[in-house]
Amino acid sequence: MPEIGEVARVVHYIRKHLVGKTLAKVTAQVDENVYGKVGCSAEAFEKALTGKKVLDAKQQGKYFWMVMSSPPHPLMHFGMAGWFKFSNEETAYYKPKTTDQSQEWPPKYWKFMLETAGKPSCQAAFVDFRRFARIRLIDCVADEIRTLSPLVENGPDPVVDKDNLTEEWLKEKVLSKRIPIKALLLDQANISGIGNWVGDEILYDAKIHPEQYSNTLTETQISQLHKSMHYVCKLSVDNLADSSKFPEEWLFKHRWGKGRKDSSTTLPNGNKFVFLTVGGRTSCVVPSVQKKTGPVAGDVKKEIAEHANLEHDGVKTKKTKKSKKVAQQTEHGKDESPAKSNKGRKRGAKQEEDASPAVNGNGVSDDTDEKPATKKRKPTRTSQADDAETKSTRKSINGFKPEPEAKASGRRRSARVSGK
């Protein structure tokens, strides 16, 4: 994903090729993800920009926008794989192509294309093959863009807002949360622009383990984190994310061989790096440098897992709420049997009370005045027959002879066969 340095690179090229020029032609392709998910449309985008003049280009973290001669202004986010291309200059980063290579135009996966008026004209295109990018229109005065959503929900930019992102501000932010420090840095609501590789570079330079909980960092560590953040972000932006200009000892120059058989996991200084998953992202860590000086996410999870099991006869059994309750009862001298068996005992005791009379303290039965209550039993076949005989007798007495009862049979007789 393009991060603070890569976005700064695009802003640089927009200022170089588009600022000060009028957009003679704007073409946008319908995409319900890129436009639709943020309340915009290709048609609205074309209408808003055609004939307008580009006055400036600005950035906050991973967001960037063009300031137009009148509102609305286009605000963009690259998502996972978006990029901005120009017809007259290669803008690729990390491994720039040579200038003599021909560039396909229009490029694949373009979402909108801009063409400037006058000679020579320049064409620009926003591309995104994964469709996670977002393009929207902000209808306000240009100076108020950062006071509105989504920028207002994002934290300060380490380069643009350097004066606001002070050491004291960072200390308050870091100590107010109990999450892995890497996860805190990646959250754009805290600080804008820091992505996966920038976050790893900052923590490596600060000698802080990415899994360590933020509120366990010392003042010295926070001070160094502040310095490392400004150093890494500024160097990345100043060099427009051109990796050929990054220091040789940076992780960025060596981390991209993960999974390859011939890849090395050793830095030029001899330190080895490994990969961990922190905050849902793969993190590059140098264990010999980034020491654990406090509780870390991995250790806490392990501790919880150990406490969730009980050692019993050498076999680990999962501790349940029921077993916890039994353990608490044992500590207080209560019955250790589970609640289920207690219910069974109560039911059995009740039946015994129903079957036999209670005995008082003198050994004499308490049922002299009152018989114990007995359960109602279902009538047996014999009692049913007796009832039938009684009814038959009662009918004879009333002066009519009852019909003889049919003998019980295993099968039901059909009404059709019986003639009924």
Short mmCIF file of C-alpha atoms in Angstrom, two decimals:
data_model
loop_
_atom_site.label_atom_id
_atom_site.label_comp_id
_atom_site.label_asym_id
_atom_site.label_seq_id
_atom_site.Cartn_x
_atom_site.Cartn_y
_atom_site.Cartn_z
CA MET A 1 0.00 0.00 0.00
CA PRO A 2 1.33 3.47 -0.88
CA GLU A 3 2.33 5.22 2.35
CA ILE A 4 3.42 8.71 3.35
CA GLY A 5 6.47 8.80 1.03
CA GLU A 6 4.70 7.35 -2.02
CA VAL A 7 1.80 9.80 -1.68
CA ALA A 8 4.29 12.66 -1.40
CA ARG A 9 5.78 11.44 -4.68
CA VAL A 10 2.42 11.73 -6.46
CA VAL A 11 1.75 15.18 -4.99
CA HIS A 12 5.16 16.22 -6.34
CA TYR A 13 4.27 15.12 -9.89
CA ILE A 14 0.80 16.72 -9.77
CA ARG A 15 2.41 20.01 -8.85
CA LYS A 16 4.96 19.55 -11.62
CA HIS A 17 2.58 18.64 -14.47
CA LEU A 18 -0.95 19.79 -13.55
CA VAL A 19 -0.85 22.78 -11.20
CA GLY A 20 -1.48 26.03 -13.03
CA LYS A 21 -3.17 24.28 -15.97
CA THR A 22 -6.80 23.97 -17.02
CA LEU A 23 -8.36 20.53 -17.45
CA ALA A 24 -9.74 20.53 -20.99
CA LYS A 25 -10.99 16.95 -20.87
CA VAL A 26 -11.98 14.71 -17.96
CA THR A 27 -13.07 11.09 -18.51
CA ALA A 28 -14.13 8.78 -15.69
CA GLN A 29 -15.11 5.11 -15.73
CA VAL A 30 -18.09 3.88 -13.73
CA ASP A 31 -16.94 1.96 -10.64
CA GLU A 32 -19.30 1.38 -7.74
CA ASN A 33 -16.40 0.57 -5.41
CA VAL A 34 -13.97 3.36 -6.14
CA TYR A 35 -16.60 6.12 -6.47
CA GLY A 36 -19.85 4.67 -5.17
CA LYS A 37 -18.71 3.56 -1.72
CA VAL A 38 -17.91 7.17 -0.77
CA GLY A 39 -21.02 8.76 -2.26
CA CYS A 40 -19.51 9.86 -5.55
CA SER A 41 -19.98 8.84 -9.20
CA ALA A 42 -17.98 8.92 -12.42
CA GLU A 43 -20.51 11.30 -13.97
CA ALA A 44 -20.33 13.75 -11.07
CA PHE A 45 -16.52 13.61 -11.14
CA GLU A 46 -16.39 14.49 -14.84
CA LYS A 47 -18.82 17.37 -14.43
CA ALA A 48 -17.03 18.82 -11.37
CA LEU A 49 -13.53 18.93 -12.90
CA THR A 50 -14.01 19.67 -16.60
CA GLY A 51 -12.90 23.20 -17.48
CA LYS A 52 -11.50 23.87 -13.99
CA LYS A 53 -7.96 25.04 -13.22
CA VAL A 54 -5.69 23.10 -10.83
CA LEU A 55 -4.33 25.54 -8.25
CA ASP A 56 -2.42 23.21 -5.91
CA ALA A 57 -2.00 19.64 -4.61
CA LYS A 58 -1.85 18.75 -0.90
CA GLN A 59 -1.48 15.76 1.39
CA GLN A 60 -2.41 14.43 4.81
CA GLY A 61 -0.92 11.02 5.43
CA LYS A 62 -2.26 8.59 2.81
CA TYR A 63 -4.87 11.05 1.50
CA PHE A 64 -4.13 13.67 -1.17
CA TRP A 65 -6.26 16.19 -3.05
CA MET A 66 -6.16 18.75 -5.82
CA VAL A 67 -7.23 22.31 -5.05
CA MET A 68 -9.41 23.47 -7.93
CA SER A 69 -10.30 27.01 -9.04
CA SER A 70 -13.73 26.46 -7.47
CA PRO A 71 -15.39 23.74 -5.35
CA PRO A 72 -15.80 20.81 -5.26
CA HIS A 73 -12.26 19.48 -4.90
CA PRO A 74 -11.24 15.84 -5.65
CA LEU A 75 -9.95 13.93 -2.59
CA MET A 76 -8.23 10.60 -3.26
CA HIS A 77 -6.86 7.55 -1.43
CA PHE A 78 -4.86 4.84 -3.21
CA GLY A 79 -6.10 1.92 -1.14
CA MET A 80 -3.91 -1.18 -1.57
CA ALA A 81 -2.64 -0.75 -5.11
CA GLY A 82 -3.73 2.58 -6.57
CA TRP A 83 -1.38 4.95 -8.39
CA PHE A 84 -1.24 8.16 -10.44
CA LYS A 85 0.41 8.03 -13.88
CA PHE A 86 1.48 10.72 -16.35
CA SER A 87 1.88 10.37 -20.10
CA ASN A 88 5.07 12.42 -20.29
CA GLU A 89 7.03 11.03 -17.28
CA GLU A 90 7.40 7.77 -15.43
CA THR A 91 6.30 8.06 -11.82
CA ALA A 92 6.99 4.54 -10.55
CA TYR A 93 8.77 4.20 -7.21
CA TYR A 94 11.21 1.66 -5.66
CA LYS A 95 12.53 0.52 -9.07
CA PRO A 96 11.92 3.32 -11.60
CA LYS A 97 11.83 2.25 -15.22
CA THR A 98 14.36 3.69 -17.64
CA THR A 99 13.17 6.75 -19.57
CA ASP A 100 13.64 5.11 -23.01
CA GLN A 101 11.01 2.45 -22.31
CA SER A 102 7.70 3.06 -24.06
CA GLN A 103 4.71 3.56 -21.76
CA GLU A 104 1.33 2.11 -22.63
CA TRP A 105 -1.38 4.77 -22.85
CA PRO A 106 -4.09 4.82 -21.70
CA PRO A 107 -2.79 2.58 -18.90
CA LYS A 108 -4.63 -0.52 -17.75
CA TYR A 109 -7.20 -0.31 -14.95
CA TRP A 110 -7.62 3.47 -15.20
CA LYS A 111 -10.47 5.04 -13.19
CA PHE A 112 -10.22 8.57 -14.55
CA MET A 113 -8.06 10.42 -17.08
CA LEU A 114 -7.25 14.12 -17.22
CA GLU A 115 -6.00 16.11 -20.20
CA THR A 116 -4.68 19.65 -19.92
CA ALA A 117 -5.40 22.47 -22.36
CA GLY A 118 -2.69 24.17 -24.44
CA LYS A 119 0.55 22.94 -25.93
CA PRO A 120 2.21 20.77 -24.93
CA SER A 121 -0.70 18.99 -23.27
CA CYS A 122 -0.27 16.46 -20.51
CA GLN A 123 -2.40 13.46 -19.71
CA ALA A 124 -2.75 11.96 -16.23
CA ALA A 125 -4.54 8.82 -15.10
CA PHE A 126 -5.58 7.34 -11.77
CA VAL A 127 -5.21 3.53 -11.89
CA ASP A 128 -6.21 0.76 -9.49
CA PHE A 129 -6.47 -2.90 -10.47
CA ARG A 130 -7.68 -4.04 -7.00
CA ARG A 131 -10.45 -1.44 -6.71
CA PHE A 132 -9.75 -0.57 -3.06
CA ALA A 133 -8.96 3.05 -3.93
CA ARG A 134 -11.48 5.78 -3.06
CA ILE A 135 -12.25 8.94 -5.05
CA ARG A 136 -14.67 11.55 -3.70
CA LEU A 137 -15.59 15.22 -4.10
CA ILE A 138 -15.39 17.67 -1.19
CA ASP A 139 -17.70 20.64 -1.65
CA CYS A 140 -16.20 23.36 0.53
CA VAL A 141 -13.64 26.15 0.58
CA ALA A 142 -10.18 24.66 -0.03
CA ASP A 143 -8.86 25.77 3.38
CA GLU A 144 -11.62 23.81 5.17
CA ILE A 145 -10.98 20.40 3.58
CA ARG A 146 -9.00 19.13 6.58
CA THR A 147 -11.77 20.13 8.97
CA LEU A 148 -14.26 17.80 7.27
CA SER A 149 -14.64 14.02 7.02
CA PRO A 150 -12.66 11.89 6.35
CA LEU A 151 -9.56 13.99 7.10
CA VAL A 152 -10.83 15.29 10.40
CA GLU A 153 -11.06 11.71 11.72
CA ASN A 154 -7.39 11.09 10.89
CA GLY A 155 -4.44 11.97 13.10
CA PRO A 156 -1.67 14.49 12.34
CA ASP A 157 0.82 13.96 9.52
CA PRO A 158 4.41 13.56 10.89
CA VAL A 159 5.80 15.83 8.14
CA VAL A 160 2.99 18.27 7.31
CA ASP A 161 2.02 18.65 10.99
CA LYS A 162 5.48 18.36 12.48
CA ASP A 163 4.89 21.24 14.90
CA ASN A 164 1.73 19.61 16.25
CA LEU A 165 3.15 16.11 16.63
CA THR A 166 5.37 16.96 19.59
CA GLU A 167 7.04 14.57 22.01
CA GLU A 168 4.56 15.54 24.73
CA TRP A 169 1.63 14.86 22.38
CA LEU A 170 3.06 11.45 21.45
CA LYS A 171 3.69 10.56 25.09
CA GLU A 172 0.06 11.27 26.03
CA LYS A 173 -1.21 9.27 23.04
CA VAL A 174 1.04 6.26 23.64
CA LEU A 175 0.45 5.97 27.38
CA SER A 176 -3.33 6.36 27.07
CA LYS A 177 -3.70 3.07 25.19
CA ARG A 178 -2.87 -0.55 25.94
CA ILE A 179 -2.24 -2.01 22.49
CA PRO A 180 0.90 -3.23 20.70
CA ILE A 181 2.91 -0.16 19.70
CA LYS A 182 2.99 -1.29 16.04
CA ALA A 183 -0.83 -1.43 15.96
CA LEU A 184 -0.98 2.08 17.44
CA LEU A 185 1.30 3.45 14.72
CA LEU A 186 -0.71 1.79 11.93
CA ASP A 187 -4.01 3.24 13.15
CA GLN A 188 -4.59 6.31 10.97
CA ALA A 189 -6.88 7.79 13.62
CA ASN A 190 -3.75 8.23 15.77
CA ILE A 191 -1.14 9.29 13.21
CA SER A 192 -1.61 9.73 9.45
CA GLY A 193 0.60 8.20 6.80
CA ILE A 194 2.42 5.43 8.66
CA GLY A 195 1.94 2.06 6.98
CA ASN A 196 3.52 -1.35 7.40
CA TRP A 197 7.06 -0.80 6.14
CA VAL A 198 7.36 2.73 7.58
CA GLY A 199 6.15 1.48 10.97
CA ASP A 200 8.74 -1.32 10.99
CA GLU A 201 11.50 1.12 10.04
CA ILE A 202 10.52 3.52 12.85
CA LEU A 203 10.47 0.79 15.51
CA TYR A 204 13.77 -0.69 14.31
CA ASP A 205 15.42 2.73 14.48
CA ALA A 206 13.90 3.30 17.94
CA LYS A 207 14.95 -0.21 19.14
CA ILE A 208 11.40 -1.03 20.28
CA HIS A 209 9.72 -4.42 19.87
CA PRO A 210 6.52 -4.07 17.79
CA GLU A 211 4.47 -6.32 20.11
CA GLN A 212 5.24 -4.39 23.29
CA TYR A 213 2.22 -2.66 24.80
CA SER A 214 2.30 1.09 24.25
CA ASN A 215 1.55 2.02 27.87
CA THR A 216 4.62 0.10 29.09
CA LEU A 217 7.13 2.24 27.20
CA THR A 218 9.48 4.38 29.26
CA GLU A 219 9.94 8.10 28.76
CA THR A 220 13.32 7.41 27.15
CA GLN A 221 11.75 4.99 24.68
CA ILE A 222 8.95 7.43 23.82
CA SER A 223 11.48 10.20 23.27
CA GLN A 224 13.46 7.99 20.90
CA LEU A 225 10.24 6.86 19.17
CA HIS A 226 9.39 10.52 18.50
CA LYS A 227 12.83 11.17 16.97
CA SER A 228 12.73 8.00 14.87
CA MET A 229 9.25 8.78 13.57
CA HIS A 230 10.22 12.21 12.28
CA TYR A 231 13.52 10.91 10.91
CA VAL A 232 12.06 8.00 8.91
CA CYS A 233 9.00 9.89 7.64
CA LYS A 234 10.92 13.01 6.62
CA LEU A 235 13.64 11.04 4.83
CA SER A 236 10.99 9.01 2.97
CA VAL A 237 9.10 12.15 1.89
CA ASP A 238 12.22 14.15 1.00
CA ASN A 239 13.39 11.33 -1.29
CA LEU A 240 9.87 10.81 -2.73
CA ALA A 241 9.96 7.15 -1.67
CA ASP A 242 12.87 6.41 -4.02
CA SER A 243 14.37 3.33 -2.38
CA SER A 244 17.72 3.80 -4.13
CA LYS A 245 18.26 6.82 -1.88
CA PHE A 246 17.37 5.05 1.38
CA PRO A 247 20.17 4.17 3.85
CA GLU A 248 21.70 0.75 3.20
CA GLU A 249 21.05 -0.37 6.79
CA TRP A 250 17.28 0.18 6.49
CA LEU A 251 15.08 -2.92 6.62
CA PHE A 252 13.38 -1.74 3.44
CA LYS A 253 16.44 -2.61 1.36
CA HIS A 254 16.47 -6.25 2.51
CA ARG A 255 13.00 -7.35 3.66
CA TRP A 256 11.29 -8.12 0.35
CA GLY A 257 12.76 -11.60 -0.18
CA LYS A 258 10.42 -13.34 2.26
CA GLY A 259 9.51 -16.83 1.04
CA ARG A 260 12.29 -17.08 -1.53
CA LYS A 261 14.81 -19.88 -1.19
CA ASP A 262 17.81 -17.72 -2.03
CA SER A 263 16.76 -14.76 0.11
CA SER A 264 18.92 -13.56 2.98
CA THR A 265 17.67 -12.57 6.42
CA THR A 266 20.87 -10.86 7.46
CA LEU A 267 21.48 -7.10 7.41
CA PRO A 268 24.84 -5.60 6.32
CA ASN A 269 25.78 -5.10 9.99
CA GLY A 270 25.34 -8.85 10.68
CA ASN A 271 22.01 -8.59 12.54
CA LYS A 272 19.35 -11.09 11.52
CA PHE A 273 15.69 -10.18 11.04
CA VAL A 274 12.55 -12.28 11.39
CA PHE A 275 8.88 -11.84 10.54
CA LEU A 276 6.02 -11.64 13.06
CA THR A 277 2.32 -10.90 12.70
CA VAL A 278 1.36 -7.83 14.72
CA GLY A 279 -1.96 -6.01 14.38
CA GLY A 280 -2.89 -8.33 11.54
CA ARG A 281 0.15 -7.28 9.49
CA THR A 282 3.49 -8.95 8.81
CA SER A 283 6.20 -7.14 10.75
CA CYS A 284 9.93 -7.26 10.12
CA VAL A 285 11.84 -7.40 13.43
CA VAL A 286 15.49 -7.56 14.48
CA PRO A 287 15.36 -9.46 17.83
CA SER A 288 18.95 -8.63 18.79
CA VAL A 289 18.15 -4.91 18.59
CA GLN A 290 14.44 -4.69 19.40
CA LYS A 291 14.42 -6.14 22.91
CA LYS A 292 11.25 -6.81 24.91
CA THR A 293 11.38 -4.46 27.89
CA GLY A 294 7.78 -4.99 29.03
CA PRO A 295 4.69 -7.13 28.44
CA VAL A 296 4.13 -7.91 24.79
CA ALA A 297 1.03 -9.11 22.99
CA GLY A 298 2.41 -12.60 22.29
CA ASP A 299 3.44 -13.24 25.92
CA VAL A 300 0.10 -12.07 27.29
CA LYS A 301 -1.78 -14.42 24.95
CA LYS A 302 0.45 -17.29 26.06
CA GLU A 303 -0.15 -16.47 29.71
CA ILE A 304 -3.92 -16.41 29.22
CA ALA A 305 -3.77 -19.77 27.44
CA GLU A 306 -1.79 -21.29 30.31
CA HIS A 307 -4.25 -20.01 32.91
CA ALA A 308 -7.13 -21.39 30.87
CA ASN A 309 -5.86 -24.94 31.54
CA LEU A 310 -5.64 -26.86 34.82
CA GLU A 311 -2.93 -29.39 35.55
CA HIS A 312 -4.72 -32.54 36.76
CA ASP A 313 -2.91 -35.90 37.00
CA GLY A 314 -0.48 -34.74 34.38
CA VAL A 315 -3.24 -34.04 31.85
CA LYS A 316 -4.28 -30.48 30.91
CA THR A 317 -8.01 -29.95 31.08
CA LYS A 318 -9.80 -26.86 29.98
CA LYS A 319 -10.94 -24.70 32.87
CA THR A 320 -14.65 -23.96 32.55
CA LYS A 321 -16.92 -21.66 34.52
CA LYS A 322 -18.31 -24.72 36.30
CA SER A 323 -14.87 -25.90 37.41
CA LYS A 324 -14.03 -22.39 38.61
CA LYS A 325 -17.21 -22.39 40.72
CA VAL A 326 -16.37 -25.80 42.18
CA ALA A 327 -12.87 -24.59 43.04
CA GLN A 328 -14.32 -21.55 44.81
CA GLN A 329 -16.74 -23.76 46.79
CA THR A 330 -13.86 -26.01 47.84
CA GLU A 331 -11.92 -23.04 49.16
CA HIS A 332 -14.89 -22.01 51.30
CA GLY A 333 -15.46 -25.57 52.61
CA LYS A 334 -18.60 -26.17 50.57
CA ASP A 335 -19.70 -29.33 48.79
CA GLU A 336 -17.35 -30.06 45.90
CA SER A 337 -19.91 -31.92 43.79
CA PRO A 338 -21.08 -30.17 40.63
CA ALA A 339 -24.38 -28.32 40.52
CA LYS A 340 -25.94 -31.01 38.33
CA SER A 341 -25.45 -33.78 40.94
CA ASN A 342 -26.86 -31.49 43.63
CA LYS A 343 -30.02 -31.12 41.60
CA GLY A 344 -30.21 -34.93 41.28
CA ARG A 345 -29.78 -35.37 45.02
CA LYS A 346 -32.53 -32.87 45.74
CA ARG A 347 -34.89 -34.66 43.37
CA GLY A 348 -34.08 -38.05 45.02
CA ALA A 349 -34.56 -36.61 48.48
CA LYS A 350 -37.96 -35.25 47.51
CA GLN A 351 -39.07 -38.65 46.26
CA GLU A 352 -37.96 -40.27 49.54
CA GLU A 353 -39.96 -37.71 51.49
CA ASP A 354 -43.02 -38.53 49.39
CA ALA A 355 -42.58 -42.28 49.89
CA SER A 356 -42.03 -42.32 53.68
CA PRO A 357 -43.35 -40.26 56.57
CA ALA A 358 -41.17 -37.71 58.28
CA VAL A 359 -39.80 -38.52 61.71
CA ASN A 360 -39.58 -35.95 64.47
CA GLY A 361 -36.78 -35.53 66.97
CA ASN A 362 -38.32 -38.08 69.37
CA GLY A 363 -38.29 -40.85 66.76
CA VAL A 364 -42.08 -40.67 66.43
CA SER A 365 -43.75 -40.33 63.06
CA ASP A 366 -45.22 -36.92 62.29
CA ASP A 367 -47.99 -38.42 60.12
CA THR A 368 -50.48 -39.17 62.92
CA ASP A 369 -52.81 -36.38 61.87
CA GLU A 370 -51.93 -36.21 58.17
CA LYS A 371 -50.88 -38.78 55.61
CA PRO A 372 -47.87 -37.96 53.44
CA ALA A 373 -48.63 -36.67 49.97
CA THR A 374 -48.24 -39.28 47.29
CA LYS A 375 -47.76 -38.83 43.59
CA LYS A 376 -50.68 -39.35 41.24
CA ARG A 377 -50.16 -42.49 39.25
CA LYS A 378 -51.50 -43.17 35.80
CA PRO A 379 -54.43 -45.61 35.73
CA THR A 380 -53.52 -49.14 34.65
CA ARG A 381 -55.38 -51.20 32.08
CA THR A 382 -57.14 -53.08 34.90
CA SER A 383 -58.43 -49.89 36.45
CA GLN A 384 -59.62 -48.75 33.03
CA ALA A 385 -61.54 -52.01 32.62
CA ASP A 386 -63.07 -51.56 36.09
CA ASP A 387 -64.17 -48.07 35.11
CA ALA A 388 -65.79 -49.44 31.96
CA GLU A 389 -67.63 -52.10 34.03
CA THR A 390 -68.83 -49.49 36.48
CA LYS A 391 -70.17 -47.35 33.63
CA SER A 392 -71.90 -50.40 32.14
CA THR A 393 -73.58 -51.21 35.43
CA ARG A 394 -74.65 -47.61 35.85
CA LYS A 395 -76.25 -47.64 32.38
CA SER A 396 -78.11 -50.94 33.16
CA ILE A 397 -79.53 -49.43 36.28
CA ASN A 398 -80.81 -46.48 34.28
CA GLY A 399 -82.87 -48.90 32.16
CA PHE A 400 -80.93 -49.63 29.01
CA LYS A 401 -78.50 -52.30 28.02
CA PRO A 402 -75.05 -51.09 27.03
CA GLU A 403 -73.33 -52.22 23.87
CA PRO A 404 -70.63 -54.80 24.41
CA GLU A 405 -67.13 -53.36 24.36
CA ALA A 406 -64.86 -54.44 21.48
CA LYS A 407 -61.91 -56.53 22.48
CA ALA A 408 -58.63 -54.73 22.41
CA SER A 409 -56.58 -55.54 19.38
CA GLY A 410 -53.10 -54.69 18.20
CA ARG A 411 -54.52 -53.12 15.00
CA ARG A 412 -57.11 -50.46 14.43
CA ARG A 413 -60.12 -51.71 12.47
CA SER A 414 -60.95 -49.88 9.32
CA ALA A 415 -64.33 -48.14 9.28
CA ARG A 416 -64.72 -49.23 5.65
CA VAL A 417 -64.34 -52.95 6.57
CA SER A 418 -66.53 -52.77 9.65
CA GLY A 419 -69.29 -51.11 7.68
CA LYS A 420 -69.38 -48.04 9.87
#
